[in-house]
Amino acid sequence: MKKIVILVSGSGSNLQAIIDACERQQIAGHIVAVISNKADAFALERAKLAHIPSHVISHLDYPSREQFDEAVAKKIAYYQPDLIVLAGYMRILTADFINRYAGKILNIHPSLLPKYPGLNTHHRAIVSGDKEHGTTVHFVTKELDGGPIILQAKVPIFSDDKEQDVIDRVLTQEHQIYPLVIKWFCSDRLIMLNDKAYLDKQEIAAGGYGSDD
Ligand code: NHR
Ligand code: GAR
């Protein structure tokens, strides 16, 4: 069983999907800790209900990004995890942190990367007139939202959509694909080598598993 630490900042619906998949034994792993940089994140309630140890480390209590990440890394090290999962985590990680856990950090980003790295992705897709949007699970590297893509899911954008409609549609897909990718990692089917992702020893295409490119 792989040990998983999950970093969160918000509502934690992706955390919940992973908790549920672990409880149903769909993932050969267990969540050993949840760490939030926000004291009021609803994700902390979800961790509590699932009897998972949780910790708040506020970035506001540290003079620099380096010192904040050092505190987070120290807390994580106590748990000796095999995998670190960013689930709606809103702090950019330092190079030191990434190097320490190279190949062991996954993120889910709410866009069809390489489109719309960074923040406010749904809004940007809508105002650009995009007809589709989506979400991407990728390994985290030093390049923000630029690590190798593992899996994407697309959703339509309809002309009368409000931003929340698109957010909800994307979240529904995230709750399907994130547990699946974590399951691959925990069964040693998914690895990162030299900044490339491999599933069952086959290099994953640039647009993620099952894509044409
Ligand atoms: N860190 C590295 N080094 N590489 C990545 O690919 C990362 C990462 C940390 C987080 C998630 C990412 C996303 O999926 C992620 C990927 C936060 C920001 C950001 O600008 C950008 C991208 C992501 C997460 N954060 C601001 C900051 O100063 C704070 C914004 C806020 O608190 O609302 O860190 O979108
Ligand atoms: C998710 O849509 C995730 O892709 C996105 O925030 C949401 C978190 O929802 N992540 C980012 O924007 C990272 N910068 P959740 O807290 O309910 O899982």
XYZ file of N, CA and C and ligand atoms in Angstrom:
692
model
N 0.834 -1.214 0.000
C 0.000 0.000 0.000
C 0.865 1.259 0.000
N 0.635 2.103 -0.959
C 1.401 3.356 -1.036
C 0.831 4.367 -0.032
N 1.727 5.185 0.492
C 1.309 6.249 1.412
C 1.159 7.559 0.638
N 0.009 8.186 0.799
C -0.312 9.386 0.023
C -0.523 10.576 0.964
N 0.155 11.695 0.664
C -0.125 12.961 1.350
C -0.815 13.884 0.346
N -1.895 14.515 0.778
C -2.656 15.381 -0.127
C -2.583 16.834 0.341
N -2.204 17.723 -0.575
C -2.150 19.162 -0.279
C -3.395 19.833 -0.860
N -4.046 20.653 -0.053
C -5.306 21.296 -0.450
C -5.294 22.767 -0.039
N -6.228 23.516 -0.641
C -6.442 24.905 -0.217
C -7.923 25.239 -0.111
N -8.793 24.386 -0.637
C -10.188 24.807 -0.765
C -11.202 23.763 -0.378
N -12.186 23.598 -1.245
C -13.360 22.792 -0.898
C -13.047 21.299 -0.753
N -12.081 20.828 -1.508
C -11.655 19.442 -1.310
C -12.553 18.403 -1.953
N -13.286 18.775 -3.001
C -14.126 17.755 -3.648
C -13.258 16.697 -4.339
N -12.104 17.098 -4.852
C -11.191 16.090 -5.408
C -10.621 15.206 -4.297
N -10.281 15.805 -3.159
C -9.859 15.015 -2.003
C -10.926 13.965 -1.685
N -12.199 14.389 -1.682
C -13.298 13.469 -1.350
C -13.352 12.302 -2.336
N -13.185 12.606 -3.625
C -13.214 11.544 -4.638
C -12.089 10.532 -4.388
N -10.928 11.035 -3.933
C -9.794 10.141 -3.673
C -10.033 9.335 -2.385
N -10.581 10.006 -1.363
C -10.942 9.294 -0.125
C -11.902 8.147 -0.455
N -12.922 8.451 -1.251
C -13.939 7.448 -1.587
C -13.320 6.278 -2.354
N -12.444 6.594 -3.313
C -11.815 5.533 -4.113
C -10.915 4.655 -3.235
N -10.236 5.259 -2.254
C -9.397 4.476 -1.333
C -10.278 3.600 -0.451
N -11.397 4.175 0.029
C -12.288 3.398 0.909
C -12.902 2.215 0.165
N -13.166 2.403 -1.116
C -13.706 1.295 -1.934
C -12.603 0.346 -2.396
N -11.376 0.610 -1.943
C -10.212 -0.218 -2.294
C -9.955 -0.252 -3.795
N -10.275 0.863 -4.437
C -9.971 0.965 -5.871
C -8.543 1.425 -6.087
N -7.909 1.923 -5.025
C -6.540 2.425 -5.099
C -5.705 1.653 -4.085
N -4.525 1.155 -4.516
C -3.648 0.405 -3.612
C -2.834 1.377 -2.769
N -3.558 2.248 -2.050
C -2.875 3.241 -1.240
C -3.796 3.735 -0.147
N -3.206 4.458 0.807
C -4.050 5.132 1.784
C -3.513 6.526 2.059
N -4.442 7.416 2.368
C -4.081 8.806 2.601
C -3.597 8.924 4.043
N -2.318 9.300 4.213
C -1.755 9.349 5.565
C -1.882 10.738 6.181
N -2.038 11.773 5.347
C -2.212 13.126 5.893
C -2.755 14.069 4.829
N -3.473 15.081 5.309
C -3.946 16.176 4.460
C -3.340 17.454 5.032
N -2.734 18.268 4.169
C -2.128 19.526 4.609
C -2.763 20.665 3.834
N -3.218 21.689 4.569
C -3.849 22.851 3.939
C -3.068 24.113 4.282
N -2.941 25.012 3.337
C -2.341 26.324 3.647
C -3.410 27.308 4.111
N -4.676 26.853 4.126
C -5.780 27.717 4.574
C -6.518 27.054 5.724
N -6.662 27.790 6.830
C -7.298 27.226 8.024
C -8.781 26.951 7.808
N -9.415 27.699 6.890
C -10.863 27.558 6.707
C -11.245 26.674 5.515
N -10.294 25.922 4.997
C -10.597 25.062 3.841
C -11.575 23.955 4.245
N -12.652 23.792 3.474
C -13.630 22.736 3.788
C -12.994 21.350 3.660
N -11.938 21.257 2.869
C -11.198 19.994 2.745
C -10.788 19.454 4.121
N -10.526 20.332 5.078
C -10.117 19.893 6.427
C -11.255 19.149 7.135
N -12.487 19.578 6.896
C -13.662 18.886 7.467
C -13.774 17.485 6.867
N -13.524 17.401 5.580
C -13.608 16.097 4.908
C -12.554 15.140 5.478
N -11.344 15.663 5.710
C -10.279 14.832 6.277
C -10.689 14.344 7.663
N -11.229 15.265 8.458
C -11.647 14.927 9.825
C -12.695 13.820 9.818
N -13.710 13.968 8.955
C -14.787 12.970 8.853
C -14.248 11.601 8.455
N -13.156 11.603 7.670
C -12.580 10.338 7.201
C -11.475 9.846 8.146
N -11.311 10.548 9.303
C -10.302 10.179 10.301
C -8.889 10.200 9.729
N -8.623 11.169 8.876
C -7.280 11.335 8.310
C -6.607 12.501 9.035
N -5.371 12.326 9.542
C -4.679 13.436 10.200
C -4.577 14.641 9.261
N -4.842 15.825 9.803
C -4.733 17.010 8.944
C -3.953 18.098 9.667
N -3.327 18.956 8.870
C -2.486 20.016 9.398
C -2.714 21.284 8.603
N -2.689 22.418 9.314
C -2.732 23.708 8.632
C -1.354 24.341 8.754
N -0.780 24.691 7.613
C 0.463 25.464 7.605
C 0.174 26.679 6.732
N 0.023 27.834 7.373
C -0.359 29.029 6.616
C 0.862 29.709 6.032
N 0.792 29.994 4.745
C 1.905 30.694 4.096
C 2.081 32.092 4.689
N 1.024 32.626 5.304
C 1.087 33.978 5.884
C 1.991 34.030 7.123
N 2.274 32.861 7.695
C 3.122 32.808 8.891
C 4.613 32.724 8.561
N 4.958 32.761 7.267
C 6.364 32.611 6.876
C 6.831 33.796 6.047
N 8.069 34.252 6.309
C 8.568 35.439 5.603
C 8.868 35.195 4.126
N 9.114 33.950 3.743
C 9.433 33.712 2.322
C 8.782 32.416 1.860
N 8.663 32.295 0.543
C 8.133 31.079 -0.074
C 9.016 29.878 0.278
N 10.347 30.128 0.297
C 11.286 29.049 0.604
C 11.040 28.507 2.018
N 10.862 29.435 2.965
C 10.673 28.995 4.358
C 9.325 28.300 4.554
N 8.320 28.798 3.860
C 7.006 28.141 3.916
C 7.111 26.713 3.370
N 7.717 26.579 2.193
C 7.827 25.243 1.586
C 8.676 24.312 2.442
N 9.681 24.879 3.111
C 10.523 24.088 4.007
C 9.675 23.510 5.144
N 8.774 24.318 5.673
C 7.880 23.853 6.756
C 6.935 22.773 6.243
N 6.403 22.970 5.038
C 5.504 21.964 4.455
C 6.280 20.667 4.215
N 7.492 20.801 3.645
C 8.307 19.618 3.341
C 8.661 18.845 4.616
N 8.904 19.593 5.694
C 9.250 18.956 6.970
C 8.069 18.132 7.489
N 6.896 18.700 7.396
C 5.687 17.990 7.836
C 5.460 16.757 6.970
N 5.637 16.912 5.666
C 5.443 15.780 4.749
C 6.449 14.676 5.063
N 7.712 15.068 5.318
C 8.779 14.075 5.540
C 8.449 13.153 6.707
N 7.767 13.679 7.698
C 7.372 12.873 8.859
C 6.549 11.651 8.425
N 5.761 11.817 7.372
C 4.859 10.745 6.913
C 5.498 9.803 5.897
N 6.711 10.157 5.409
C 7.412 9.295 4.434
C 6.499 8.812 3.304
N 5.842 9.739 2.604
C 4.886 9.296 1.582
C 5.566 8.800 0.302
N 4.851 7.974 -0.426
C 5.279 7.538 -1.757
C 4.783 8.497 -2.825
N 3.727 9.265 -2.468
C 3.081 10.124 -3.456
C 2.523 11.367 -2.769
N 2.711 12.509 -3.436
C 2.126 13.772 -2.974
C 1.130 14.224 -4.033
N -0.102 14.467 -3.610
C -1.173 14.827 -4.540
C -1.610 16.266 -4.266
N -1.513 17.122 -5.282
C -2.046 18.480 -5.169
C -3.505 18.437 -5.619
N -4.408 18.781 -4.716
C -5.843 18.702 -5.023
C -6.461 20.069 -4.731
N -6.378 20.955 -5.715
C -6.858 22.319 -5.494
C -5.912 23.094 -4.597
N -4.614 22.754 -4.673
C -3.601 23.441 -3.867
C -3.165 24.695 -4.608
N -3.162 25.827 -3.913
C -3.022 27.119 -4.599
C -1.673 27.813 -4.391
N -0.684 27.142 -3.850
C 0.638 27.768 -3.698
C 1.638 27.149 -4.658
N 2.307 27.982 -5.407
C 3.369 27.511 -6.302
C 4.510 26.946 -5.454
N 5.009 25.777 -5.834
C 6.051 25.102 -5.057
C 7.445 25.518 -5.539
N 8.376 25.635 -4.597
C 9.750 26.032 -4.939
C 10.500 24.872 -5.614
N 11.575 25.238 -6.312
C 12.402 24.240 -6.992
C 12.956 23.222 -5.989
N 13.347 23.679 -4.805
C 13.882 22.761 -3.784
C 12.860 21.686 -3.439
N 11.624 22.112 -3.258
C 10.555 21.170 -2.906
C 10.367 20.147 -4.027
N 10.294 20.655 -5.257
C 10.059 19.771 -6.416
C 11.212 18.761 -6.553
N 12.458 19.245 -6.386
C 13.617 18.347 -6.525
C 13.585 17.241 -5.482
N 13.174 17.615 -4.282
C 13.144 16.643 -3.189
C 12.172 15.508 -3.487
N 11.076 15.827 -4.166
C 10.039 14.818 -4.411
C 9.835 14.558 -5.904
N 10.915 14.673 -6.667
C 10.824 14.509 -8.132
C 10.152 13.187 -8.503
N 9.200 13.269 -9.409
C 8.516 12.063 -9.890
C 7.448 11.546 -8.959
N 7.242 12.249 -7.856
C 6.270 11.766 -6.862
C 5.143 12.745 -6.610
N 5.039 13.803 -7.432
C 4.003 14.816 -7.198
C 3.065 14.871 -8.399
N 1.766 14.751 -8.116
C 0.743 14.876 -9.155
C -0.086 16.129 -8.903
N -0.562 16.737 -10.007
C -1.486 17.882 -9.903
C -2.644 17.676 -10.859
N -3.794 18.243 -10.491
C -4.892 18.334 -11.447
C -5.145 19.805 -11.704
N -5.140 20.154 -12.987
C -5.250 21.551 -13.382
C -6.488 21.727 -14.257
N -7.314 22.746 -13.951
C -8.586 22.863 -14.652
C -8.495 23.534 -16.022
N -7.742 22.931 -16.931
C -7.753 23.364 -18.331
C -7.165 22.244 -19.163
N -7.323 22.374 -20.475
C -6.703 21.422 -21.392
C -5.289 21.932 -21.676
N -4.368 21.666 -20.747
C -2.980 22.106 -20.930
C -2.447 21.571 -22.261
N -1.595 22.323 -22.988
C -0.890 23.531 -22.547
C -1.719 24.816 -22.613
N -3.006 24.723 -22.957
C -3.847 25.919 -22.908
C -4.069 26.336 -21.457
N -4.037 27.610 -21.206
C -4.405 28.206 -19.915
C -3.695 27.627 -18.686
N -2.368 27.697 -18.635
C -1.711 27.443 -17.352
C -2.057 28.581 -16.391
N -1.785 28.404 -15.109
C -2.034 29.489 -14.149
C -3.466 29.512 -13.650
N -3.959 30.713 -13.379
C -5.225 30.859 -12.649
C -6.379 31.304 -13.568
N -7.606 31.298 -13.031
C -8.809 31.777 -13.746
C -9.028 31.113 -15.095
N -8.794 29.830 -15.140
C -8.814 29.116 -16.426
C -10.202 29.082 -17.063
N -11.248 28.875 -16.246
C -12.601 28.751 -16.815
C -13.029 30.068 -17.452
N -12.779 31.149 -16.727
C -13.105 32.481 -17.235
C -12.378 32.743 -18.548
N -11.098 32.409 -18.568
C -10.298 32.666 -19.781
C -10.819 31.858 -20.964
N -11.228 30.612 -20.724
C -11.761 29.783 -21.822
C -13.069 30.374 -22.340
N -13.938 30.830 -21.436
C -15.243 31.378 -21.837
C -15.055 32.673 -22.641
N -14.248 33.591 -22.134
C -14.100 34.876 -22.847
C -13.332 34.715 -24.172
N -12.570 33.629 -24.300
C -11.901 33.366 -25.575
C -12.854 32.757 -26.594
N -14.084 32.439 -26.180
C -15.056 31.852 -27.095
C -14.823 30.372 -27.354
N -14.054 29.713 -26.477
C -13.783 28.277 -26.662
C -15.075 27.478 -26.599
N -15.151 26.446 -27.426
C -16.325 25.552 -27.420
C -16.089 24.362 -26.501
N -14.827 24.155 -26.129
C -14.562 23.082 -25.153
C -13.483 23.514 -24.161
N -13.545 22.843 -23.006
C -12.628 23.121 -21.913
C -12.343 21.762 -21.281
N -11.678 21.756 -20.142
C -11.430 20.446 -19.555
C -10.443 20.508 -18.421
N -9.821 19.367 -18.171
C -8.932 19.244 -17.029
C -7.792 18.287 -17.359
N -6.680 18.492 -16.688
C -5.449 17.756 -16.982
C -4.805 17.263 -15.695
N -4.478 15.978 -15.658
C -3.635 15.464 -14.571
C -2.216 15.354 -15.114
N -1.267 15.926 -14.375
C 0.130 15.907 -14.834
C 1.084 15.721 -13.660
N 2.282 15.244 -13.970
C 3.347 15.244 -12.969
C 3.796 16.682 -12.781
N 4.130 17.029 -11.559
C 4.587 18.382 -11.269
C 6.103 18.449 -11.436
N 6.526 19.425 -12.240
C 7.950 19.723 -12.400
C 8.130 21.206 -12.086
N 9.385 21.695 -12.260
C 9.658 23.093 -11.941
C 8.862 24.049 -12.820
N 8.522 23.598 -14.006
C 7.800 24.452 -14.942
C 6.319 24.474 -14.561
N 5.808 25.622 -14.188
C 4.443 25.721 -13.664
C 3.422 25.175 -14.666
N 2.661 24.182 -14.222
C 1.646 23.527 -15.068
C 2.245 22.995 -16.366
N 3.558 22.728 -16.354
C 4.256 22.307 -17.571
C 4.800 20.892 -17.514
N 4.571 20.171 -16.439
C 5.080 18.796 -16.324
C 4.348 17.864 -17.277
N 4.903 16.657 -17.489
C 4.307 15.745 -18.465
C 2.843 15.404 -18.153
N 2.048 15.481 -19.219
C 0.603 15.249 -19.104
C 0.329 13.750 -19.035
N -0.539 13.357 -18.117
C -0.888 11.939 -17.958
C -2.262 11.650 -18.570
N -3.255 12.467 -18.205
C -4.619 12.212 -18.696
C -5.405 13.513 -18.711
N -6.212 13.669 -19.764
C -7.094 14.841 -19.855
C -8.529 14.372 -20.030
N -9.463 15.230 -19.633
C -10.886 14.995 -19.938
C -11.449 16.310 -20.457
N -12.263 16.213 -21.510
C -12.859 17.403 -22.121
C -14.300 17.572 -21.693
N -14.739 18.822 -21.655
C -16.175 19.112 -21.457
C -16.577 20.180 -22.480
N -17.860 20.213 -22.858
C -18.307 21.268 -23.768
C -18.528 22.576 -23.016
N -18.412 23.694 -23.740
C -18.873 24.984 -23.221
C -20.051 25.393 -24.102
N -21.218 25.625 -23.490
C -22.410 26.028 -24.234
C -22.555 27.545 -24.177
N -23.261 28.096 -25.167
C -23.287 29.561 -25.318
C -23.946 30.262 -24.129
N -24.871 29.574 -23.448
C -25.547 30.226 -22.323
C -24.930 29.852 -20.973
N -23.744 29.239 -20.987
C -23.109 28.829 -19.725
C -22.692 30.014 -18.871
N -22.917 29.889 -17.586
C -22.266 30.764 -16.611
C -20.944 30.080 -16.221
N -20.022 30.861 -15.650
C -18.730 30.281 -15.278
C -18.923 29.066 -14.360
N -19.882 29.169 -13.434
C -20.089 28.070 -12.483
C -20.524 26.782 -13.182
N -21.286 26.906 -14.278
C -21.690 25.710 -15.033
C -20.447 24.974 -15.540
N -19.503 25.738 -16.051
C -18.285 25.138 -16.609
C -17.429 24.554 -15.472
N -17.317 25.299 -14.375
C -16.558 24.803 -13.207
C -17.114 23.453 -12.752
N -18.447 23.366 -12.642
C -19.083 22.131 -12.155
C -18.873 20.969 -13.125
N -18.965 21.279 -14.416
C -18.784 20.238 -15.433
C -17.353 19.706 -15.386
N -16.403 20.611 -15.197
C -14.994 20.203 -15.106
C -14.770 19.368 -13.838
N -15.323 19.805 -12.718
C -15.141 19.067 -11.450
C -15.657 17.635 -11.570
N -16.819 17.471 -12.217
C -17.385 16.123 -12.389
C -16.383 15.214 -13.099
N -15.713 15.739 -14.107
C -14.696 14.951 -14.822
C -13.475 14.708 -13.937
N -13.079 15.728 -13.178
C -11.896 15.584 -12.316
C -12.083 14.436 -11.325
N -13.326 14.324 -10.804
C -13.585 13.286 -9.795
C -13.496 11.886 -10.393
N -13.575 11.798 -11.731
C -13.395 10.507 -12.413
C -11.921 10.243 -12.701
N -11.232 11.247 -13.264
C -9.890 10.939 -13.790
C -8.787 10.983 -12.728
N -8.967 11.793 -11.679
C -7.862 11.888 -10.700
C -7.692 10.570 -9.930
N -8.788 9.980 -9.404
C -8.614 8.680 -8.725
C -8.030 7.608 -9.655
N -8.397 7.651 -10.936
C -7.889 6.660 -11.891
C -6.367 6.778 -12.037
N -5.883 8.007 -12.195
C -4.436 8.215 -12.356
C -3.698 7.828 -11.071
N -4.271 8.157 -9.922
C -3.636 7.802 -8.645
C -3.579 6.285 -8.485
N -4.633 5.633 -8.957
C -4.652 4.165 -8.948
C -3.503 3.612 -9.799
N -3.282 4.186 -10.980
C -2.167 3.734 -11.840
C -0.843 3.895 -11.105
N -0.662 5.070 -10.480
C 0.613 5.342 -9.798
C 0.826 4.340 -8.661
N -0.224 4.123 -7.889
C -0.090 3.262 -6.701
C 0.100 1.794 -7.067
N -0.278 1.405 -8.282
C -0.022 0.019 -8.719
C 1.267 -0.078 -9.527
N 2.122 0.950 -9.421
C 3.426 0.962 -10.111
C 3.291 0.841 -11.625
N 2.176 1.293 -12.172
C 2.021 1.273 -13.634
C 2.454 2.598 -14.252
N 2.447 3.662 -13.425
C 2.713 5.017 -13.913
C 3.975 5.560 -13.265
N 4.938 5.990 -14.097
C 6.142 6.607 -13.543
C 6.561 7.812 -14.387
N 7.369 8.673 -13.775
C 7.995 9.751 -14.538
C 9.495 9.481 -14.595
N 10.060 9.575 -15.795
C 11.500 9.380 -16.005
C 11.979 10.472 -16.937
N 13.015 11.219 -16.543
C 13.547 12.304 -17.391
C 12.449 13.207 -17.936
N 11.547 13.614 -17.042
C 10.460 14.525 -17.408
C 9.494 13.970 -18.455
N 9.424 12.645 -18.558
C 8.400 12.027 -19.406
C 7.583 11.055 -18.567
N 6.288 10.932 -18.925
C 5.403 10.025 -18.184
C 5.260 8.713 -18.942
N 5.304 7.607 -18.206
C 5.164 6.272 -18.796
C 4.046 5.513 -18.094
N 3.189 4.868 -18.901
C 2.169 3.965 -18.358
C 2.453 2.576 -18.916
N 2.601 1.609 -18.038
C 2.948 0.238 -18.450
C 4.156 0.246 -19.388
N 5.160 1.044 -19.010
C 6.457 1.148 -19.720
C 6.366 1.832 -21.076
N 5.181 2.268 -21.494
C 5.009 2.985 -22.768
C 4.970 4.475 -22.490
N 5.712 5.253 -23.265
C 5.659 6.700 -23.078
C 4.259 7.215 -23.391
N 3.737 8.055 -22.513
C 2.405 8.626 -22.727
C 2.519 9.769 -23.737
N 1.581 9.843 -24.679
C 1.603 10.881 -25.717
C 1.549 12.264 -25.079
N 2.018 13.274 -25.830
C 2.137 14.631 -25.292
C 0.808 15.158 -24.751
N -0.301 14.779 -25.384
C -1.625 15.247 -24.946
C -2.281 14.339 -23.915
N -1.513 13.408 -23.371
C -2.046 12.522 -22.347
C -2.441 11.168 -22.906
N -2.696 10.215 -22.032
C -3.034 8.842 -22.417
C -4.258 8.840 -23.337
N -4.138 8.135 -24.457
C -5.272 8.004 -25.368
C -5.424 9.156 -26.341
N -4.576 10.189 -26.238
C -4.690 11.313 -27.175
C -3.967 10.965 -28.474
N -4.212 11.751 -29.506
C -3.643 11.442 -30.821
C -2.223 11.937 -30.975
N -1.801 12.873 -30.099
C -0.445 13.407 -30.286
C 0.474 13.079 -29.125
N 4.364 24.207 -8.346
C 5.212 23.938 -9.342
N 6.504 24.167 -9.098
N 4.827 23.444 -10.530
C 3.524 23.247 -10.760
O 3.162 22.768 -11.941
C 2.556 23.545 -9.761
C 3.041 24.033 -8.536
C 2.146 24.362 -7.517
C 0.800 24.261 -7.719
C -1.150 23.865 -9.189
C -1.429 25.011 -10.193
C -2.744 24.773 -10.911
O -3.115 23.633 -11.170
C 0.316 23.827 -8.952
C 1.180 23.435 -9.965
C -1.262 28.021 -7.907
C -0.856 29.009 -8.788
C -0.605 30.429 -8.292
O -0.359 31.323 -9.077
C -0.646 28.690 -10.111
C -0.845 27.392 -10.543
C -1.248 26.391 -9.656
C -1.464 26.713 -8.340
N -0.633 30.660 -6.958
C -0.364 31.936 -6.307
C 1.022 31.899 -5.632
O 1.565 33.007 -5.432
C -1.372 32.217 -5.212
C -2.771 32.253 -5.735
C -3.834 32.172 -4.635
O -3.521 31.947 -3.459
O -5.023 32.287 -4.997
O 1.520 30.816 -5.270
O -3.413 25.741 -11.301
C -10.280 21.949 -9.092
O -11.067 22.265 -10.219
C -8.821 21.954 -9.469
O -8.575 21.557 -10.793
C -8.485 23.403 -9.312
O -9.238 23.878 -8.225
C -10.376 23.046 -8.028
C -10.315 22.497 -6.632
O -11.535 21.940 -6.273
N -7.092 23.573 -9.063
C -6.477 24.717 -9.223
O -7.027 25.700 -9.681
C -5.038 24.728 -8.783
N -4.514 26.011 -8.945
P -11.649 21.049 -4.946
O -10.996 21.812 -3.808
O -13.126 20.906 -4.746
O -10.970 19.738 -5.214
